[in-house]
Amino acid sequence: MAAWVPCLRWGWAAVNFGRHRGLSASLARKPPRAWWLSVKNGKPQYTWERSFHYQHEGCRQKTPLSFLNRPERPSLAYKRLKGKTPGVIFIPGYLSNMNGNKAVAVEEFCKSLGHAFIRFDYSGIGSSDGNLAECTVGNWRKDVLSVLDDIAEGPQILVGSSLGGWLMLHAAIARPEKVIALIGIATAADGVVTQFHSLPVEIQKEIEMKGEWSLPSKYTEEGFYKVPYSFIKEAENHCLLHSPIPVTCPVRLLHGMKDEIVPWHRSLQVADRLVSPDVDVILRKHSDHRMKEKADIHLLICTIDDLIDKLSTVIP
C-alpha cells in the first residue's frame, strides 16, 4: 500500500511505492550538492546556485551543437557533456526542443557535478532534420533509442517531460541494461490516445473525417495544437497502461496538481502499472503541466541528485 509523506516545507507530497528511504529521507539527510541553505526571518531558505555562467548567459561557455547521422533516418541534433556515470539524458515533451528551461538547468547541474549529460531534438523538431508532418510516437521512440545506442556511454538516468515521460518508459523496456533510473515530469503515458477516446463518438468521427484534431492548449499562440489523426492512430500501438509495465529500475514521477493537460492521476496509474519495487510519485500542489518554475526545477534537481547519489554507490 502506498504511504503519503507530507512535506510542508517543500509544498509537495510523495507517494512511496517501494521499500526504501526515498527522496524525502534524502532531503532530510543532506542538502543537494549544488544547493545552499540560509536562514531568513527564522525560516530555512533553499537556493540553487547554478554557477556564474548559467546566470550570465553572455559569459556562459555554450555546449556545442552536434548531429547524429543515421542511414535512412533524419539526422538528430544534440548537445553532449562528457563526464562521469551515471549519465543523464533529457527527453523533451510534445513539439518541445532541447533548449527549454528544464533541459538547460539539468545540463548546468550535471556540469557542476562532472556527470555526463545529453539533450536533443526529436526528428522534425528544432535543429534536427525531418518532416514534422510525418513524425509519430514510434519515430520519436526510435530517436530516443538512437541517442541511447549511438551517443550515450555507460548507464543512464532518463528524464522525460510529458510525452518524453512516455518515451522514457519505452526506452527503459527496450534497453534495460543501459537505463538504470527514470524521472518523469507530468508523464503523459498513453496521453493523446486517452484524450482522444474520452471525446464523444461523434467528435471522434468528425476528427477522423477532417484528418486533424485541434487540441486546445494555452501553451501555443494559436491556442491549440493541430494533431494529425494518423498520429493518434499510430500512437495506439505504443500504449502501456493496459498491462504491467516491465520496468524494474528506480522511477520518480513528478507531477503538478494544477496540470490541465495531463491529470496528475496519470502518474499514479503509471506507478501502479510499473513492476519496479522502487517507485515514488511526488505531487506539487500549485504547479502546472510544464513544471518550470524555480521551485519545480529545485525539486527536479533534488531528485536527480538523490538518484545519482543512490546509484553511484552500486555502479562499479
Tab-separated table of C-alpha atoms in Angstrom:
chain	number	residue	atom	x	y	z
A	1	MET	CA	0.000	0.000	0.000
A	2	ALA	CA	1.265	3.476	-0.856
A	3	ALA	CA	2.229	5.728	2.045
A	4	TRP	CA	1.659	9.503	1.861
A	5	VAL	CA	4.530	11.559	3.224
A	6	PRO	CA	3.626	15.246	3.751
A	7	CYS	CA	6.476	17.666	3.118
A	8	LEU	CA	5.048	21.070	4.041
A	9	ARG	CA	8.414	22.789	3.840
A	10	TRP	CA	8.623	21.959	0.134
A	11	GLY	CA	4.982	22.261	-0.853
A	12	TRP	CA	4.775	18.742	-2.211
A	13	ALA	CA	3.756	15.270	-1.076
A	14	ALA	CA	5.372	11.988	-2.001
A	15	VAL	CA	3.666	8.638	-2.535
A	16	ASN	CA	6.125	5.863	-1.768
A	17	PHE	CA	5.531	2.634	-3.722
A	18	GLY	CA	8.737	0.913	-2.606
A	19	ARG	CA	10.639	-0.139	0.494
A	20	HIS	CA	13.397	2.437	0.603
A	21	ARG	CA	14.126	5.682	2.349
A	22	GLY	CA	13.175	7.678	-0.746
A	23	LEU	CA	13.635	11.313	-1.691
A	24	SER	CA	12.073	12.818	1.420
A	25	ALA	CA	14.554	10.914	3.590
A	26	SER	CA	17.400	12.042	1.373
A	27	LEU	CA	16.377	15.676	1.658
A	28	ALA	CA	16.200	15.378	5.416
A	29	ARG	CA	19.639	13.778	5.456
A	30	LYS	CA	21.568	16.377	3.442
A	31	PRO	CA	21.067	19.374	1.169
A	32	PRO	CA	21.790	18.663	-2.517
A	33	ARG	CA	25.335	19.279	-3.624
A	34	ALA	CA	24.543	22.284	-5.810
A	35	TRP	CA	22.208	23.997	-3.346
A	36	TRP	CA	22.862	26.363	-0.473
A	37	LEU	CA	20.940	26.700	2.780
A	38	SER	CA	20.421	30.044	4.509
A	39	VAL	CA	18.042	31.351	7.149
A	40	LYS	CA	15.726	34.332	6.590
A	41	ASN	CA	13.223	35.581	9.184
A	42	GLY	CA	13.808	32.418	11.157
A	43	LYS	CA	12.908	30.153	8.206
A	44	PRO	CA	15.206	27.971	6.076
A	45	GLN	CA	15.752	29.244	2.541
A	46	TYR	CA	16.963	26.895	-0.206
A	47	THR	CA	18.773	28.464	-3.132
A	48	TRP	CA	20.318	26.734	-6.101
A	49	GLU	CA	23.486	28.445	-7.223
A	50	ARG	CA	23.620	27.257	-10.830
A	51	SER	CA	27.033	28.885	-11.433
A	52	PHE	CA	28.096	32.278	-12.670
A	53	HIS	CA	27.985	31.217	-16.316
A	54	TYR	CA	24.405	29.974	-16.109
A	55	GLN	CA	23.196	33.198	-14.505
A	56	HIS	CA	25.057	35.340	-17.029
A	57	GLU	CA	24.283	33.872	-20.441
A	58	GLY	CA	26.625	36.275	-22.225
A	59	CYS	CA	29.591	34.815	-20.343
A	60	ARG	CA	28.459	31.207	-20.451
A	61	GLN	CA	30.520	28.730	-22.432
A	62	LYS	CA	27.896	27.083	-24.628
A	63	THR	CA	27.783	23.359	-25.253
A	64	PRO	CA	28.468	22.793	-28.974
A	65	LEU	CA	25.696	21.524	-31.257
A	66	SER	CA	26.377	18.140	-32.859
A	67	PHE	CA	24.484	15.905	-35.281
A	68	LEU	CA	23.929	12.158	-35.278
A	69	ASN	CA	23.775	10.917	-38.871
A	70	ARG	CA	21.603	7.846	-39.330
A	71	PRO	CA	21.202	5.773	-42.524
A	72	GLU	CA	17.693	6.199	-43.955
A	73	ARG	CA	16.568	8.285	-40.972
A	74	PRO	CA	16.735	12.048	-40.262
A	75	SER	CA	19.865	13.364	-38.560
A	76	LEU	CA	19.378	14.271	-34.906
A	77	ALA	CA	20.693	17.481	-33.367
A	78	TYR	CA	22.084	17.104	-29.862
A	79	LYS	CA	24.293	18.670	-27.207
A	80	ARG	CA	26.506	16.480	-25.079
A	81	LEU	CA	28.646	16.848	-21.987
A	82	LYS	CA	31.161	14.101	-21.346
A	83	GLY	CA	31.656	13.086	-17.750
A	84	LYS	CA	31.101	10.539	-15.024
A	85	THR	CA	28.389	7.914	-14.969
A	86	PRO	CA	25.563	7.565	-14.482
A	87	GLY	CA	24.896	9.997	-17.293
A	88	VAL	CA	21.636	11.910	-17.653
A	89	ILE	CA	19.549	12.265	-20.829
A	90	PHE	CA	16.744	14.833	-21.081
A	91	ILE	CA	13.810	13.779	-23.297
A	92	PRO	CA	11.563	16.744	-24.208
A	93	GLY	CA	7.803	16.978	-24.481
A	94	TYR	CA	5.488	17.165	-27.491
A	95	LEU	CA	6.785	19.721	-30.048
A	96	SER	CA	9.375	20.925	-27.498
A	97	ASN	CA	13.047	21.293	-28.296
A	98	MET	CA	16.264	20.797	-26.339
A	99	ASN	CA	16.541	24.427	-25.223
A	100	GLY	CA	13.795	24.524	-22.593
A	101	ASN	CA	14.397	25.772	-19.057
A	102	LYS	CA	14.392	22.317	-17.511
A	103	ALA	CA	16.814	20.800	-20.027
A	104	VAL	CA	19.300	23.668	-19.653
A	105	ALA	CA	19.013	23.624	-15.855
A	106	VAL	CA	19.710	19.887	-15.714
A	107	GLU	CA	22.708	20.352	-18.016
A	108	GLU	CA	24.163	23.007	-15.711
A	109	PHE	CA	23.644	20.780	-12.689
A	110	CYS	CA	25.345	17.811	-14.366
A	111	LYS	CA	28.191	20.097	-15.417
A	112	SER	CA	28.642	21.200	-11.800
A	113	LEU	CA	28.992	17.546	-10.739
A	114	GLY	CA	31.113	16.461	-13.679
A	115	HIS	CA	28.487	13.961	-14.852
A	116	ALA	CA	27.693	13.179	-18.469
A	117	PHE	CA	24.587	14.771	-19.975
A	118	ILE	CA	22.736	14.759	-23.315
A	119	ARG	CA	19.841	16.843	-24.615
A	120	PHE	CA	18.483	16.515	-28.158
A	121	ASP	CA	15.747	17.442	-30.623
A	122	TYR	CA	13.355	14.843	-31.998
A	123	SER	CA	13.319	14.396	-35.776
A	124	GLY	CA	11.194	17.144	-37.321
A	125	ILE	CA	11.737	19.404	-34.291
A	126	GLY	CA	14.189	22.241	-33.623
A	127	SER	CA	17.572	21.776	-35.286
A	128	SER	CA	17.035	18.121	-36.261
A	129	ASP	CA	16.227	17.033	-39.810
A	130	GLY	CA	12.911	15.530	-40.781
A	131	ASN	CA	9.335	16.469	-41.653
A	132	LEU	CA	7.132	17.114	-38.622
A	133	ALA	CA	4.022	16.090	-40.561
A	134	GLU	CA	5.486	12.594	-40.934
A	135	CYS	CA	6.518	12.183	-37.290
A	136	THR	CA	4.902	9.640	-34.990
A	137	VAL	CA	5.331	8.353	-31.446
A	138	GLY	CA	7.058	5.327	-32.970
A	139	ASN	CA	9.533	7.511	-34.876
A	140	TRP	CA	10.362	9.547	-31.787
A	141	ARG	CA	10.778	6.336	-29.800
A	142	LYS	CA	13.433	5.324	-32.339
A	143	ASP	CA	15.076	8.734	-31.871
A	144	VAL	CA	15.433	8.119	-28.129
A	145	LEU	CA	16.894	4.667	-28.759
A	146	SER	CA	19.354	6.147	-31.284
A	147	VAL	CA	20.577	8.585	-28.635
A	148	LEU	CA	20.975	5.729	-26.152
A	149	ASP	CA	22.699	3.391	-28.614
A	150	ASP	CA	24.897	5.756	-30.603
A	151	ILE	CA	25.688	8.730	-28.352
A	152	ALA	CA	25.352	7.798	-24.677
A	153	GLU	CA	28.115	5.838	-22.962
A	154	GLY	CA	27.506	3.706	-19.898
A	155	PRO	CA	24.451	3.605	-17.611
A	156	GLN	CA	21.931	6.428	-17.959
A	157	ILE	CA	19.219	8.206	-15.968
A	158	LEU	CA	16.424	9.309	-18.301
A	159	VAL	CA	14.489	12.495	-17.506
A	160	GLY	CA	11.317	12.639	-19.588
A	161	SER	CA	8.927	15.590	-19.739
A	162	SER	CA	5.285	14.950	-20.727
A	163	LEU	CA	5.475	12.911	-23.965
A	164	GLY	CA	9.133	12.391	-23.090
A	165	GLY	CA	7.962	10.579	-19.957
A	166	TRP	CA	6.003	8.148	-22.142
A	167	LEU	CA	9.030	7.609	-24.378
A	168	MET	CA	11.415	7.103	-21.446
A	169	LEU	CA	9.273	4.149	-20.335
A	170	HIS	CA	9.604	2.599	-23.796
A	171	ALA	CA	13.360	3.192	-23.753
A	172	ALA	CA	13.686	1.511	-20.347
A	173	ILE	CA	11.756	-1.503	-21.644
A	174	ALA	CA	13.882	-1.736	-24.801
A	175	ARG	CA	17.286	-1.071	-23.166
A	176	PRO	CA	17.097	-2.363	-19.573
A	177	GLU	CA	20.851	-2.930	-19.465
A	178	LYS	CA	21.560	0.752	-20.108
A	179	VAL	CA	18.655	2.629	-18.464
A	180	ILE	CA	19.146	2.435	-14.700
A	181	ALA	CA	16.647	5.056	-13.469
A	182	LEU	CA	13.762	7.198	-14.708
A	183	ILE	CA	12.428	10.616	-13.736
A	184	GLY	CA	9.106	11.583	-15.293
A	185	ILE	CA	7.767	15.151	-15.296
A	186	ALA	CA	3.987	15.143	-15.912
A	187	THR	CA	4.407	11.757	-17.577
A	188	ALA	CA	1.953	11.583	-20.487
A	189	ALA	CA	1.843	7.816	-20.919
A	190	ASP	CA	-0.872	6.957	-23.481
A	191	GLY	CA	-1.754	10.666	-23.290
A	192	VAL	CA	-3.046	11.689	-26.714
A	193	VAL	CA	-4.801	8.331	-27.169
A	194	THR	CA	-6.575	8.554	-23.817
A	195	GLN	CA	-7.658	12.143	-24.502
A	196	PHE	CA	-8.977	11.253	-27.937
A	197	HIS	CA	-11.016	8.267	-26.746
A	198	SER	CA	-12.534	10.357	-23.941
A	199	LEU	CA	-14.243	12.529	-26.582
A	200	PRO	CA	-17.837	11.838	-27.642
A	201	VAL	CA	-18.034	9.351	-30.508
A	202	GLU	CA	-19.466	11.904	-32.922
A	203	ILE	CA	-16.494	14.237	-32.322
A	204	GLN	CA	-14.059	11.347	-32.826
A	205	LYS	CA	-15.706	10.613	-36.179
A	206	GLU	CA	-15.550	14.281	-37.137
A	207	ILE	CA	-11.808	14.363	-36.375
A	208	GLU	CA	-11.323	11.192	-38.420
A	209	MET	CA	-13.096	12.761	-41.397
A	210	LYS	CA	-11.138	16.018	-41.142
A	211	GLY	CA	-7.884	14.131	-40.619
A	212	GLU	CA	-6.845	16.524	-37.867
A	213	TRP	CA	-7.624	17.336	-34.235
A	214	SER	CA	-7.369	20.912	-32.952
A	215	LEU	CA	-6.319	20.079	-29.411
A	216	PRO	CA	-6.756	23.122	-27.102
A	217	SER	CA	-3.573	24.340	-25.400
A	218	LYS	CA	-2.655	27.534	-23.571
A	219	TYR	CA	0.985	26.935	-24.432
A	220	THR	CA	0.703	27.984	-28.099
A	221	GLU	CA	-0.048	31.360	-29.675
A	222	GLU	CA	-2.899	29.826	-31.662
A	223	GLY	CA	-4.435	28.307	-28.522
A	224	PHE	CA	-4.351	24.759	-29.854
A	225	TYR	CA	-2.150	22.010	-31.314
A	226	LYS	CA	-3.023	20.570	-34.704
A	227	VAL	CA	-2.664	16.822	-34.160
A	228	PRO	CA	-2.986	14.620	-37.274
A	229	TYR	CA	-5.486	11.780	-36.945
A	230	SER	CA	-2.788	9.463	-38.297
A	231	PHE	CA	-0.565	10.460	-35.338
A	232	ILE	CA	-3.284	9.400	-32.885
A	233	LYS	CA	-3.901	6.061	-34.594
A	234	GLU	CA	-0.187	5.247	-34.733
A	235	ALA	CA	0.193	6.198	-31.060
A	236	GLU	CA	-2.319	3.474	-30.151
A	237	ASN	CA	0.412	0.938	-30.962
A	238	HIS	CA	2.543	2.271	-28.124
A	239	CYS	CA	0.069	2.409	-25.223
A	240	LEU	CA	1.368	0.958	-21.955
A	241	LEU	CA	-1.281	1.322	-19.267
A	242	HIS	CA	-3.378	-1.665	-20.351
A	243	SER	CA	-0.933	-4.116	-18.725
A	244	PRO	CA	2.001	-4.245	-16.274
A	245	ILE	CA	4.932	-2.087	-17.429
A	246	PRO	CA	8.090	-4.251	-17.348
A	247	VAL	CA	10.442	-1.625	-15.943
A	248	THR	CA	12.409	-2.709	-12.872
A	249	CYS	CA	14.741	0.258	-12.227
A	250	PRO	CA	14.085	3.106	-9.741
A	251	VAL	CA	11.403	5.525	-11.003
A	252	ARG	CA	10.456	9.015	-9.762
A	253	LEU	CA	7.304	10.623	-11.131
A	254	LEU	CA	6.877	14.383	-10.553
A	255	HIS	CA	3.520	15.990	-11.298
A	256	GLY	CA	1.764	19.312	-10.729
A	257	MET	CA	-1.770	19.130	-9.374
A	258	LYS	CA	-2.748	22.174	-11.474
A	259	ASP	CA	-1.861	20.314	-14.673
A	260	GLU	CA	-4.600	20.980	-17.247
A	261	ILE	CA	-3.036	18.823	-19.958
A	262	VAL	CA	-2.158	15.540	-18.234
A	263	PRO	CA	-4.069	14.938	-14.977
A	264	TRP	CA	-1.836	14.134	-12.007
A	265	HIS	CA	-3.717	10.873	-11.514
A	266	ARG	CA	-1.892	9.622	-14.617
A	267	SER	CA	1.342	9.405	-12.647
A	268	LEU	CA	-0.433	7.265	-10.061
A	269	GLN	CA	-1.657	4.985	-12.864
A	270	VAL	CA	1.868	4.660	-14.220
A	271	ALA	CA	3.240	3.928	-10.747
A	272	ASP	CA	0.598	1.256	-10.205
A	273	ARG	CA	1.458	-0.432	-13.519
A	274	LEU	CA	5.246	-0.409	-13.060
A	275	VAL	CA	6.682	-3.687	-11.812
A	276	SER	CA	9.610	-1.894	-10.155
A	277	PRO	CA	9.586	-2.060	-6.334
A	278	ASP	CA	11.262	1.366	-6.147
A	279	VAL	CA	8.751	3.996	-7.317
A	280	ASP	CA	7.875	7.406	-5.880
A	281	VAL	CA	5.158	9.799	-7.045
A	282	ILE	CA	5.834	13.378	-5.981
A	283	LEU	CA	2.982	15.886	-6.324
A	284	ARG	CA	3.288	19.676	-6.292
A	285	LYS	CA	0.028	21.276	-5.248
A	286	HIS	CA	0.294	24.542	-7.191
A	287	SER	CA	2.370	23.507	-10.219
A	288	ASP	CA	1.078	23.298	-13.791
A	289	HIS	CA	1.913	20.978	-16.662
A	290	ARG	CA	5.280	22.465	-17.572
A	291	MET	CA	6.698	22.480	-14.032
A	292	LYS	CA	9.302	25.083	-14.953
A	293	GLU	CA	9.086	27.494	-12.034
A	294	LYS	CA	12.072	27.855	-9.711
A	295	ALA	CA	10.584	25.573	-7.051
A	296	ASP	CA	9.730	22.941	-9.683
A	297	ILE	CA	13.252	22.930	-11.075
A	298	HIS	CA	14.556	22.828	-7.498
A	299	LEU	CA	12.599	19.627	-6.922
A	300	LEU	CA	13.767	18.146	-10.232
A	301	ILE	CA	17.418	18.816	-9.424
A	302	CYS	CA	16.996	17.382	-5.917
A	303	THR	CA	15.504	14.242	-7.433
A	304	ILE	CA	18.361	13.830	-9.913
A	305	ASP	CA	20.915	14.479	-7.183
A	306	ASP	CA	19.329	11.843	-4.958
A	307	LEU	CA	19.341	9.215	-7.715
A	308	ILE	CA	22.931	9.944	-8.755
A	309	ASP	CA	23.976	9.611	-5.112
A	310	LYS	CA	21.994	6.373	-4.736
A	311	LEU	CA	23.194	4.792	-7.982
A	312	SER	CA	26.831	5.867	-7.746
A	313	THR	CA	27.228	3.548	-4.777
A	314	VAL	CA	26.272	0.496	-6.863
A	315	ILE	CA	27.949	1.319	-10.207
A	316	PRO	CA	31.496	-0.084	-10.400
